[in-house]
């Protein structure tokens, strides 16, 4: 009886140690992501407040020079091209600042921010992204929405870089137990087995970021392939809403 009791205490102690270790790792991961988001916020603010203003002043000066009647038409054409280029730089700068810290995410939530991200990609003509959801006003805890948004950014970015596809369909649905995100596309993609191999060999920093954020949400993902049709399924338990 003493030996059995002692063994149970040893097992219980080891279990508690493991739980404490997991808790510490989770808190450390959360802290690291918080620092990352603060740095994103700082960079976004600097881009908006400093670079954005300087670019606006540059455009104003170029526009003023273009109106100067003493400047030759050939030079005006160059100025006009420079003004167009400045417009493109301003647009790209605003997109980068918004990508670093989305005001829509803060003010209106994950679904609206994701919808806006899809619109930005569609406007770039790099790829077409269709978002299918019936709950545009769905809201969650601020930290959960942030992690969801970053996960979607990373997945879409990976598809843009490696997917070689023209169309991506994102389906967002909610049931009594979980929130479900499904990314579907034809082109290049990976399966669960290939995903595990990339992580094991130390490749795929974007994949590691996704896994880290999924761990915080206690979520799981499934990557699958059917011929050249790929799907990336993410399931987030709704109990996280209350955490």
mmCIF file of C-alpha atoms in Angstrom:
data_model
loop_
_atom_site.group_PDB
_atom_site.id
_atom_site.type_symbol
_atom_site.label_atom_id
_atom_site.label_comp_id
_atom_site.label_asym_id
_atom_site.label_seq_id
_atom_site.Cartn_x
_atom_site.Cartn_y
_atom_site.Cartn_z
ATOM 1 C CA UNK A 1 0.000 0.000 0.000
ATOM 2 C CA UNK A 2 2.828 2.367 0.889
ATOM 3 C CA UNK A 3 4.607 1.681 -2.423
ATOM 4 C CA UNK A 4 1.429 2.241 -4.451
ATOM 5 C CA UNK A 5 0.687 5.455 -2.563
ATOM 6 C CA UNK A 6 4.279 6.641 -3.064
ATOM 7 C CA UNK A 7 4.157 5.902 -6.798
ATOM 8 C CA UNK A 8 0.890 7.823 -7.123
ATOM 9 C CA UNK A 9 2.464 10.801 -5.377
ATOM 10 C CA UNK A 10 5.474 10.618 -7.727
ATOM 11 C CA UNK A 11 3.165 10.504 -10.783
ATOM 12 C CA UNK A 12 1.078 13.395 -9.417
ATOM 13 C CA UNK A 13 4.210 15.420 -8.745
ATOM 14 C CA UNK A 14 5.523 14.815 -12.268
ATOM 15 C CA UNK A 15 2.146 15.780 -13.715
ATOM 16 C CA UNK A 16 2.132 19.027 -11.736
ATOM 17 C CA UNK A 17 5.677 19.798 -12.878
ATOM 18 C CA UNK A 18 4.689 19.204 -16.489
ATOM 19 C CA UNK A 19 1.631 21.444 -16.127
ATOM 20 C CA UNK A 20 3.752 24.204 -14.594
ATOM 21 C CA UNK A 21 6.244 23.865 -17.429
ATOM 22 C CA UNK A 22 3.491 24.128 -20.051
ATOM 23 C CA UNK A 23 2.010 27.122 -18.246
ATOM 24 C CA UNK A 24 5.393 28.844 -18.134
ATOM 25 C CA UNK A 25 5.984 28.174 -21.840
ATOM 26 C CA UNK A 26 2.540 29.546 -22.680
ATOM 27 C CA UNK A 27 3.130 32.701 -20.617
ATOM 28 C CA UNK A 28 6.567 33.176 -22.184
ATOM 29 C CA UNK A 29 5.089 32.802 -25.674
ATOM 30 C CA UNK A 30 2.304 35.253 -24.852
ATOM 31 C CA UNK A 31 4.854 37.764 -23.509
ATOM 32 C CA UNK A 32 7.034 37.437 -26.622
ATOM 33 C CA UNK A 33 4.052 38.000 -28.906
ATOM 34 C CA UNK A 34 3.010 41.008 -26.815
ATOM 35 C CA UNK A 35 6.470 42.540 -27.236
ATOM 36 C CA UNK A 36 6.254 41.842 -30.971
ATOM 37 C CA UNK A 37 2.880 43.597 -31.212
ATOM 38 C CA UNK A 38 4.174 46.624 -29.291
ATOM 39 C CA UNK A 39 7.078 46.866 -31.714
ATOM 40 C CA UNK A 40 4.686 46.569 -34.656
ATOM 41 C CA UNK A 41 2.620 49.379 -33.155
ATOM 42 C CA UNK A 42 5.681 51.607 -32.709
ATOM 43 C CA UNK A 43 6.893 51.046 -36.275
ATOM 44 C CA UNK A 44 3.386 51.590 -37.688
ATOM 45 C CA UNK A 45 3.054 54.888 -35.810
ATOM 46 C CA UNK A 46 6.469 56.076 -37.022
ATOM 47 C CA UNK A 47 5.627 55.197 -40.612
ATOM 48 C CA UNK A 48 2.305 57.033 -40.390
ATOM 49 C CA UNK A 49 3.522 60.093 -38.481
ATOM 50 C CA UNK A 50 6.938 60.628 -40.049
ATOM 51 C CA UNK A 51 7.316 58.863 -43.388
ATOM 52 C CA UNK A 52 3.696 59.508 -44.366
ATOM 53 C CA UNK A 53 3.966 63.255 -43.779
ATOM 54 C CA UNK A 54 7.258 63.535 -45.669
ATOM 55 C CA UNK A 55 5.800 61.678 -48.656
ATOM 56 C CA UNK A 56 2.736 63.949 -48.633
ATOM 57 C CA UNK A 57 5.003 67.023 -48.642
ATOM 58 C CA UNK A 58 7.004 65.526 -51.511
ATOM 59 C CA UNK A 59 3.833 65.040 -53.544
ATOM 60 C CA UNK A 60 2.696 68.609 -52.828
ATOM 61 C CA UNK A 61 6.023 69.997 -54.066
ATOM 62 C CA UNK A 62 5.980 67.845 -57.183
ATOM 63 C CA UNK A 63 2.414 68.924 -57.946
ATOM 64 C CA UNK A 64 3.410 72.580 -57.485
ATOM 65 C CA UNK A 65 6.376 72.223 -59.844
ATOM 66 C CA UNK A 66 4.172 70.537 -62.422
ATOM 67 C CA UNK A 67 1.954 73.646 -62.490
ATOM 68 C CA UNK A 68 4.888 75.939 -63.185
ATOM 69 C CA UNK A 69 4.468 77.241 -66.739
ATOM 70 C CA UNK A 70 8.183 78.022 -67.052
ATOM 71 C CA UNK A 71 9.087 74.337 -66.962
ATOM 72 C CA UNK A 72 9.384 72.590 -70.329
ATOM 73 C CA UNK A 73 6.784 69.999 -71.292
ATOM 74 C CA UNK A 74 9.416 67.242 -71.369
ATOM 75 C CA UNK A 75 10.347 68.041 -67.781
ATOM 76 C CA UNK A 76 6.678 68.206 -66.804
ATOM 77 C CA UNK A 77 6.214 64.682 -68.091
ATOM 78 C CA UNK A 78 9.050 63.562 -65.834
ATOM 79 C CA UNK A 79 7.465 65.408 -62.915
ATOM 80 C CA UNK A 80 4.133 63.791 -63.706
ATOM 81 C CA UNK A 81 5.773 60.348 -63.650
ATOM 82 C CA UNK A 82 7.464 61.188 -60.347
ATOM 83 C CA UNK A 83 4.104 62.264 -58.916
ATOM 84 C CA UNK A 84 2.529 58.972 -59.984
ATOM 85 C CA UNK A 85 5.443 57.081 -58.445
ATOM 86 C CA UNK A 86 5.032 59.048 -55.212
ATOM 87 C CA UNK A 87 1.333 58.126 -55.140
ATOM 88 C CA UNK A 88 2.279 54.461 -55.414
ATOM 89 C CA UNK A 89 4.852 54.815 -52.623
ATOM 90 C CA UNK A 90 2.264 56.551 -50.396
ATOM 91 C CA UNK A 91 -0.236 53.753 -51.073
ATOM 92 C CA UNK A 92 2.373 51.073 -50.314
ATOM 93 C CA UNK A 93 3.467 52.872 -47.145
ATOM 94 C CA UNK A 94 -0.104 53.100 -45.885
ATOM 95 C CA UNK A 95 -0.629 49.422 -46.677
ATOM 96 C CA UNK A 96 2.506 48.492 -44.717
ATOM 97 C CA UNK A 97 1.411 50.614 -41.743
ATOM 98 C CA UNK A 98 -2.054 49.071 -41.837
ATOM 99 C CA UNK A 99 -0.551 45.600 -42.125
ATOM 100 C CA UNK A 100 1.556 46.228 -39.023
ATOM 101 C CA UNK A 101 -1.384 47.510 -36.999
ATOM 102 C CA UNK A 102 -4.884 47.398 -38.433
ATOM 103 C CA UNK A 103 -7.172 50.134 -37.032
ATOM 104 C CA UNK A 104 -10.146 48.126 -38.306
ATOM 105 C CA UNK A 105 -9.068 45.193 -36.144
ATOM 106 C CA UNK A 106 -8.977 47.392 -33.054
ATOM 107 C CA UNK A 107 -12.223 49.258 -33.719
ATOM 108 C CA UNK A 108 -14.421 46.762 -35.569
ATOM 109 C CA UNK A 109 -12.959 43.319 -34.938
ATOM 110 C CA UNK A 110 -11.334 40.381 -36.659
ATOM 111 C CA UNK A 111 -13.968 39.672 -39.311
ATOM 112 C CA UNK A 112 -14.098 43.241 -40.615
ATOM 113 C CA UNK A 113 -10.284 43.469 -40.587
ATOM 114 C CA UNK A 114 -9.972 40.172 -42.483
ATOM 115 C CA UNK A 115 -12.534 41.366 -45.023
ATOM 116 C CA UNK A 116 -10.507 44.564 -45.528
ATOM 117 C CA UNK A 117 -7.289 42.544 -45.922
ATOM 118 C CA UNK A 118 -8.950 40.477 -48.659
ATOM 119 C CA UNK A 119 -10.044 43.680 -50.433
ATOM 120 C CA UNK A 120 -6.482 45.041 -50.336
ATOM 121 C CA UNK A 121 -5.119 41.871 -51.925
ATOM 122 C CA UNK A 122 -7.844 41.893 -54.593
ATOM 123 C CA UNK A 123 -7.011 45.522 -55.433
ATOM 124 C CA UNK A 124 -3.352 44.592 -55.922
ATOM 125 C CA UNK A 125 -4.387 42.133 -58.685
ATOM 126 C CA UNK A 126 -1.814 39.642 -57.347
ATOM 127 C CA UNK A 127 -4.489 37.155 -56.364
ATOM 128 C CA UNK A 128 -8.240 36.981 -55.831
ATOM 129 C CA UNK A 129 -9.418 36.205 -52.286
ATOM 130 C CA UNK A 130 -13.064 35.425 -51.514
ATOM 131 C CA UNK A 131 -14.232 35.631 -47.909
ATOM 132 C CA UNK A 132 -17.415 33.680 -47.161
ATOM 133 C CA UNK A 133 -19.093 34.419 -43.833
ATOM 134 C CA UNK A 134 -22.560 35.357 -42.615
ATOM 135 C CA UNK A 135 -21.412 37.000 -39.386
ATOM 136 C CA UNK A 136 -19.519 40.186 -40.231
ATOM 137 C CA UNK A 137 -20.065 41.651 -36.748
ATOM 138 C CA UNK A 138 -18.717 38.631 -34.883
ATOM 139 C CA UNK A 139 -16.476 39.786 -31.992
ATOM 140 C CA UNK A 140 -14.083 38.043 -29.607
ATOM 141 C CA UNK A 141 -11.624 38.955 -26.888
ATOM 142 C CA UNK A 142 -9.058 41.501 -28.165
ATOM 143 C CA UNK A 143 -6.098 39.124 -27.829
ATOM 144 C CA UNK A 144 -7.950 36.297 -29.596
ATOM 145 C CA UNK A 145 -8.892 38.567 -32.497
ATOM 146 C CA UNK A 146 -5.292 39.724 -32.800
ATOM 147 C CA UNK A 147 -3.951 36.152 -32.937
ATOM 148 C CA UNK A 148 -6.603 35.135 -35.482
ATOM 149 C CA UNK A 149 -5.758 38.100 -37.692
ATOM 150 C CA UNK A 150 -2.011 37.405 -37.567
ATOM 151 C CA UNK A 151 -2.619 33.725 -38.381
ATOM 152 C CA UNK A 152 -4.687 34.690 -41.431
ATOM 153 C CA UNK A 153 -2.057 37.208 -42.538
ATOM 154 C CA UNK A 154 0.652 34.552 -42.328
ATOM 155 C CA UNK A 155 -1.372 31.921 -44.204
ATOM 156 C CA UNK A 156 -2.334 34.341 -46.981
ATOM 157 C CA UNK A 157 1.261 35.545 -47.224
ATOM 158 C CA UNK A 158 2.490 31.951 -47.551
ATOM 159 C CA UNK A 159 -0.043 31.290 -50.305
ATOM 160 C CA UNK A 160 1.017 34.482 -52.112
ATOM 161 C CA UNK A 161 4.684 33.477 -51.965
ATOM 162 C CA UNK A 162 4.443 29.736 -52.626
ATOM 163 C CA UNK A 163 0.901 28.848 -53.690
ATOM 164 C CA UNK A 164 1.108 29.805 -57.378
ATOM 165 C CA UNK A 165 -2.663 30.225 -57.419
ATOM 166 C CA UNK A 166 -5.064 32.875 -58.689
ATOM 167 C CA UNK A 167 -7.965 32.248 -56.339
ATOM 168 C CA UNK A 168 -8.230 31.584 -52.603
ATOM 169 C CA UNK A 169 -11.514 30.967 -50.824
ATOM 170 C CA UNK A 170 -11.749 31.606 -47.071
ATOM 171 C CA UNK A 171 -14.793 30.281 -45.242
ATOM 172 C CA UNK A 172 -15.486 31.464 -41.706
ATOM 173 C CA UNK A 173 -18.163 29.691 -39.689
ATOM 174 C CA UNK A 174 -19.168 29.319 -36.062
ATOM 175 C CA UNK A 175 -21.016 26.599 -34.195
ATOM 176 C CA UNK A 176 -21.767 26.000 -30.528
ATOM 177 C CA UNK A 177 -18.294 24.622 -29.769
ATOM 178 C CA UNK A 178 -15.811 26.273 -32.090
ATOM 179 C CA UNK A 179 -14.893 28.837 -34.689
ATOM 180 C CA UNK A 180 -13.808 27.305 -38.000
ATOM 181 C CA UNK A 181 -11.538 28.896 -40.615
ATOM 182 C CA UNK A 182 -11.062 27.080 -43.908
ATOM 183 C CA UNK A 183 -8.611 28.188 -46.615
ATOM 184 C CA UNK A 184 -9.037 26.453 -49.987
ATOM 185 C CA UNK A 185 -7.066 26.922 -53.197
ATOM 186 C CA UNK A 186 -5.610 25.107 -56.200
ATOM 187 C CA UNK A 187 -1.880 25.262 -56.889
ATOM 188 C CA UNK A 188 1.034 24.555 -54.574
ATOM 189 C CA UNK A 189 0.577 23.611 -50.932
ATOM 190 C CA UNK A 190 1.672 21.231 -48.204
ATOM 191 C CA UNK A 191 0.105 18.461 -46.151
ATOM 192 C CA UNK A 192 0.322 17.784 -42.417
ATOM 193 C CA UNK A 193 3.243 15.413 -42.994
ATOM 194 C CA UNK A 194 5.189 17.925 -45.074
ATOM 195 C CA UNK A 195 4.372 20.646 -42.550
ATOM 196 C CA UNK A 196 5.802 18.540 -39.702
ATOM 197 C CA UNK A 197 8.956 17.848 -41.744
ATOM 198 C CA UNK A 198 9.551 21.562 -42.399
ATOM 199 C CA UNK A 199 9.203 22.350 -38.701
ATOM 200 C CA UNK A 200 11.500 19.471 -37.738
ATOM 201 C CA UNK A 201 14.229 20.593 -40.142
ATOM 202 C CA UNK A 202 14.075 24.175 -38.863
ATOM 203 C CA UNK A 203 12.530 25.624 -42.024
ATOM 204 C CA UNK A 204 9.395 27.694 -42.388
ATOM 205 C CA UNK A 205 9.496 30.606 -39.928
ATOM 206 C CA UNK A 206 6.011 31.613 -41.023
ATOM 207 C CA UNK A 207 4.730 28.129 -40.193
ATOM 208 C CA UNK A 208 6.333 28.341 -36.760
ATOM 209 C CA UNK A 209 4.588 31.662 -36.108
ATOM 210 C CA UNK A 210 1.246 30.096 -37.004
ATOM 211 C CA UNK A 211 1.866 27.128 -34.700
ATOM 212 C CA UNK A 212 2.822 29.436 -31.813
ATOM 213 C CA UNK A 213 -0.338 31.492 -32.172
ATOM 214 C CA UNK A 214 -2.493 28.374 -32.527
ATOM 215 C CA UNK A 215 -1.034 27.083 -29.260
ATOM 216 C CA UNK A 216 -2.134 30.252 -27.476
ATOM 217 C CA UNK A 217 -5.667 29.752 -28.771
ATOM 218 C CA UNK A 218 -5.630 26.018 -27.940
ATOM 219 C CA UNK A 219 -6.570 25.563 -31.582
ATOM 220 C CA UNK A 220 -5.673 22.850 -34.067
ATOM 221 C CA UNK A 221 -4.985 22.852 -37.787
ATOM 222 C CA UNK A 222 -5.269 20.278 -40.558
ATOM 223 C CA UNK A 223 -3.526 20.604 -43.924
ATOM 224 C CA UNK A 224 -4.641 18.305 -46.715
ATOM 225 C CA UNK A 225 -4.345 17.809 -50.453
ATOM 226 C CA UNK A 226 -6.677 16.240 -53.006
ATOM 227 C CA UNK A 227 -4.892 16.199 -56.369
ATOM 228 C CA UNK A 228 -4.034 19.897 -56.776
ATOM 229 C CA UNK A 229 -6.701 21.151 -54.382
ATOM 230 C CA UNK A 230 -5.323 22.221 -51.008
ATOM 231 C CA UNK A 231 -7.143 23.035 -47.797
ATOM 232 C CA UNK A 232 -5.941 24.516 -44.515
ATOM 233 C CA UNK A 233 -8.474 23.967 -41.739
ATOM 234 C CA UNK A 234 -8.232 25.770 -38.394
ATOM 235 C CA UNK A 235 -10.541 24.974 -35.481
ATOM 236 C CA UNK A 236 -10.611 27.310 -32.467
ATOM 237 C CA UNK A 237 -12.563 26.220 -29.343
ATOM 238 C CA UNK A 238 -14.994 28.923 -28.269
ATOM 239 C CA UNK A 239 -14.114 28.533 -24.609
ATOM 240 C CA UNK A 240 -11.243 30.885 -25.438
ATOM 241 C CA UNK A 241 -13.783 33.672 -25.783
ATOM 242 C CA UNK A 242 -14.070 33.773 -22.011
ATOM 243 C CA UNK A 243 -10.368 33.505 -21.180
#
